[in-house]
Short mmCIF file of N, CA and C in Angstrom, two decimals:
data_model
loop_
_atom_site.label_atom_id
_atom_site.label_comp_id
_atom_site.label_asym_id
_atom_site.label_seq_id
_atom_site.Cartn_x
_atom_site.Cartn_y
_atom_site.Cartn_z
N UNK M 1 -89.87 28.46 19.41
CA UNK M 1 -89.52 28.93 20.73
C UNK M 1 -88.13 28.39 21.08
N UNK M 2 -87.23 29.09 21.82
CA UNK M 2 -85.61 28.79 21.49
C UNK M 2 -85.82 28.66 23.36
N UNK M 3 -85.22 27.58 23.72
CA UNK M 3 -84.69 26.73 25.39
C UNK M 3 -83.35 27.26 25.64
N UNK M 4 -83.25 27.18 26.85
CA UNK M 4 -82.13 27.57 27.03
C UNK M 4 -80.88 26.75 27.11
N UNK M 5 -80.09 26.24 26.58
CA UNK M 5 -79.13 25.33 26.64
C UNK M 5 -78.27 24.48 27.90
N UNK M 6 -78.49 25.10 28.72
CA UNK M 6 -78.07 24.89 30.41
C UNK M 6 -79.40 24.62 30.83
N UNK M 7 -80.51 24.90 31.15
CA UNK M 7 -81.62 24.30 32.05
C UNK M 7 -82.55 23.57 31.36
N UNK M 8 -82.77 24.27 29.86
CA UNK M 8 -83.73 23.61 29.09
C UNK M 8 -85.10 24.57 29.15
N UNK M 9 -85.29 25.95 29.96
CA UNK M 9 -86.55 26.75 30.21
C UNK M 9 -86.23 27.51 29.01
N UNK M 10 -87.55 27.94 28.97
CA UNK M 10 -87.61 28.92 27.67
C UNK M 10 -86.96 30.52 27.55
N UNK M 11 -86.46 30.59 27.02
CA UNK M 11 -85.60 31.85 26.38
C UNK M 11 -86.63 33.18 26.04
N UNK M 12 -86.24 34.17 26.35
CA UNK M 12 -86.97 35.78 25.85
C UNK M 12 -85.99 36.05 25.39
N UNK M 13 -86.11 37.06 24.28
CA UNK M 13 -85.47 37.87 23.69
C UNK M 13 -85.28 39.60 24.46
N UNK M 14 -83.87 39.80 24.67
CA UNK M 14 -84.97 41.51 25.32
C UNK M 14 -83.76 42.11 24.11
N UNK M 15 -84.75 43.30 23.31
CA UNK M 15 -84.35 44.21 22.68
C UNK M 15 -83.32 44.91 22.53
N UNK M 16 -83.74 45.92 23.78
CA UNK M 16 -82.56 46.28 24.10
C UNK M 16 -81.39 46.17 23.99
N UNK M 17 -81.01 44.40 25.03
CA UNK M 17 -79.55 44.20 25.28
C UNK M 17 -79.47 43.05 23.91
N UNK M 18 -79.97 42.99 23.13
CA UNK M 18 -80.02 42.13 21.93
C UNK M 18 -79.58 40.75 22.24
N UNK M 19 -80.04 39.97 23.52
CA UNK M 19 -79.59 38.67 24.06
C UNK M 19 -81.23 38.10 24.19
N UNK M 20 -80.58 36.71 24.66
CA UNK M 20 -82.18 35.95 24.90
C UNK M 20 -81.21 35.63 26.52
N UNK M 21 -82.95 35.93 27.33
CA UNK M 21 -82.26 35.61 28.83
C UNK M 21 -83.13 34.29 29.17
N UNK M 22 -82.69 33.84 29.94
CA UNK M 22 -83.50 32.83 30.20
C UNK M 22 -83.98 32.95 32.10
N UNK M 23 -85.39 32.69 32.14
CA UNK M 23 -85.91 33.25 33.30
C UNK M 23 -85.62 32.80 34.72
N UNK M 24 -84.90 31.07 34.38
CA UNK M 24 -84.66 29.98 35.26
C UNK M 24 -83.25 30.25 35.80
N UNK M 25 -82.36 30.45 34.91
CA UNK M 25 -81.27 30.44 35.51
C UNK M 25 -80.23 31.22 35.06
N UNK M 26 -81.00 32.10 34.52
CA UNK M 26 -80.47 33.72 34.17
C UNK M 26 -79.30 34.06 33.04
N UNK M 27 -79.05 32.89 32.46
CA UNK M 27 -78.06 32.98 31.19
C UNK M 27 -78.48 34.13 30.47
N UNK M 28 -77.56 34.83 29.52
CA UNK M 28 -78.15 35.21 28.58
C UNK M 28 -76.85 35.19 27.67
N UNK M 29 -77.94 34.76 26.44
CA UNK M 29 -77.04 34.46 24.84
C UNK M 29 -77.31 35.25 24.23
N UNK M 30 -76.13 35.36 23.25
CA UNK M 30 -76.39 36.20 21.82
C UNK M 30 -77.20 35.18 20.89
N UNK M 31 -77.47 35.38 20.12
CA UNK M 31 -77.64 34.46 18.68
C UNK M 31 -76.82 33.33 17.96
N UNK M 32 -75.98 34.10 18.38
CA UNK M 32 -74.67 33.28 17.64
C UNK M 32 -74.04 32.35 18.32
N UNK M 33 -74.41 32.68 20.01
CA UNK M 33 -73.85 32.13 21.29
C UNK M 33 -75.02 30.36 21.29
N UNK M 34 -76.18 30.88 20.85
CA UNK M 34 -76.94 29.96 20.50
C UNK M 34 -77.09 28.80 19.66
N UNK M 35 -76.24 28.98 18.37
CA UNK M 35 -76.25 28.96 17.30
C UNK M 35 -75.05 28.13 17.58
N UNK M 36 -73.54 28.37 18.14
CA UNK M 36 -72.67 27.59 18.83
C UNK M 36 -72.79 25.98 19.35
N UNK M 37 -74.21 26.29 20.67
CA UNK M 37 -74.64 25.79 21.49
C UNK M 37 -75.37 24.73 20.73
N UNK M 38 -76.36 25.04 19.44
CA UNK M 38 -76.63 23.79 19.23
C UNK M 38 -75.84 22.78 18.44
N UNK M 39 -74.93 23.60 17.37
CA UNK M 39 -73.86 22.98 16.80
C UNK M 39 -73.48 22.20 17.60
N UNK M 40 -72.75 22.55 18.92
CA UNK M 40 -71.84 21.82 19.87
C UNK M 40 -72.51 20.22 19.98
N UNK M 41 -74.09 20.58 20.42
CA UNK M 41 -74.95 19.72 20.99
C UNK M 41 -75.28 18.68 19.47
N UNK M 42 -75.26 19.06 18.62
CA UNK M 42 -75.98 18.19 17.48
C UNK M 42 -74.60 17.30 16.98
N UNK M 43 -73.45 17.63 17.59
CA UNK M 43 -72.14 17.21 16.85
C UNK M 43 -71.61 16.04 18.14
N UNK M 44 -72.24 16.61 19.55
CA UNK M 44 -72.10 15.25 20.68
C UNK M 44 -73.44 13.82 20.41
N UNK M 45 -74.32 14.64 19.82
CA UNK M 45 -75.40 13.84 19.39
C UNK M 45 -75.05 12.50 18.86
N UNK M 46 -74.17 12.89 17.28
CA UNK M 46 -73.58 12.27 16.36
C UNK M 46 -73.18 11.41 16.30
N UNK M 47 -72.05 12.15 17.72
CA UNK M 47 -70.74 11.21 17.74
C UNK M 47 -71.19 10.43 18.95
N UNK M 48 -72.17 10.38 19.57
CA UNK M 48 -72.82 9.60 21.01
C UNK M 48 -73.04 8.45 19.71
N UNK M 49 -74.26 9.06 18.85
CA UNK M 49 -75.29 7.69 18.28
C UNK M 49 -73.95 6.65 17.42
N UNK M 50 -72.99 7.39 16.93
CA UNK M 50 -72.08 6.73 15.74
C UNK M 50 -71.50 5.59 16.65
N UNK M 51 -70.74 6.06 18.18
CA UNK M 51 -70.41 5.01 19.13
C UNK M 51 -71.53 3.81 19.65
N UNK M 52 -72.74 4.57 19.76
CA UNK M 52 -73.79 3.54 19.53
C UNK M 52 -74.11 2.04 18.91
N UNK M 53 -73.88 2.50 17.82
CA UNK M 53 -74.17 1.87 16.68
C UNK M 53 -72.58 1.02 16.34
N UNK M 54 -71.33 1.31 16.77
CA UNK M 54 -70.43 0.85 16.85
C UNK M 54 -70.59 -0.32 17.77
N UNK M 55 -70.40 0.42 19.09
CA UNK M 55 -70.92 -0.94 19.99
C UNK M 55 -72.08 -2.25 19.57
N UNK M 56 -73.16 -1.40 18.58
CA UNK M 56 -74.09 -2.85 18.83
C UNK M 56 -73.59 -3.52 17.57
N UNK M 57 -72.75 -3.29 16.80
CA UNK M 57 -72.19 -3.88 15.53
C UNK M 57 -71.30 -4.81 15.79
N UNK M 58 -70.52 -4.68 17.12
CA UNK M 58 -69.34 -5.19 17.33
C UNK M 58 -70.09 -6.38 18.11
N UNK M 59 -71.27 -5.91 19.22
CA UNK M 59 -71.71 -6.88 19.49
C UNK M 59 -72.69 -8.20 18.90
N UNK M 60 -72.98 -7.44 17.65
CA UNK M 60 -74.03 -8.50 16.73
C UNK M 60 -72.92 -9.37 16.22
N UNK M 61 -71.54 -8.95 15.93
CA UNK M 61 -70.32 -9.63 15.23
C UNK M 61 -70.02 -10.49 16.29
N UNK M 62 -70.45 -10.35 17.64
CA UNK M 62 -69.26 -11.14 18.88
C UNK M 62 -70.42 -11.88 19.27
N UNK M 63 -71.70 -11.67 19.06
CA UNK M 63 -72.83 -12.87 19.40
C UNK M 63 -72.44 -14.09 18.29
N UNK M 64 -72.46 -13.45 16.87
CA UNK M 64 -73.05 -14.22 15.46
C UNK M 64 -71.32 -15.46 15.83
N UNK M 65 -69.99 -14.75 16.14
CA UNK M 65 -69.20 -15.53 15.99
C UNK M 65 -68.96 -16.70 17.17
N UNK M 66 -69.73 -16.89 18.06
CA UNK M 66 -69.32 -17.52 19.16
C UNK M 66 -70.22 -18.73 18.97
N UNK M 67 -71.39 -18.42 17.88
CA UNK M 67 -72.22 -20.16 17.72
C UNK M 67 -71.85 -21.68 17.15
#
């Protein structure tokens, strides 16, 4: 089942206009527009957790050196 990227409600497909609309807040994507959207999102993911993991490295280095 594909969410909608802006609210998070669930996505329909309508035929027709070959988009997925979403019922909440009326977007509607192509496939590809989708497909964008999670790229975008899985690549802020990344680079969120990589700074993450930066910070607690720097801080395990700035605890371990101060004893």
């Amino acid at each position: 089942m594909r969410t909608c990227p802006y609210c998070g409600s669930t996505l329909f497909f309508d035929r027709m206009e070959k988009v997925y609309s979403c019922g909440r807040c009326g977007a509607a994507l192509t496939l590809q527009e989708l497909v964008e959207h999670r790229e975008k999102a899985k690549a802020e993911k990344e680079k969120m957790l990589k700074e993450r993991r930066r910070h607690e490295e720097y801080l395990e280095w700035w605890l371990s050196s101060k004893k």
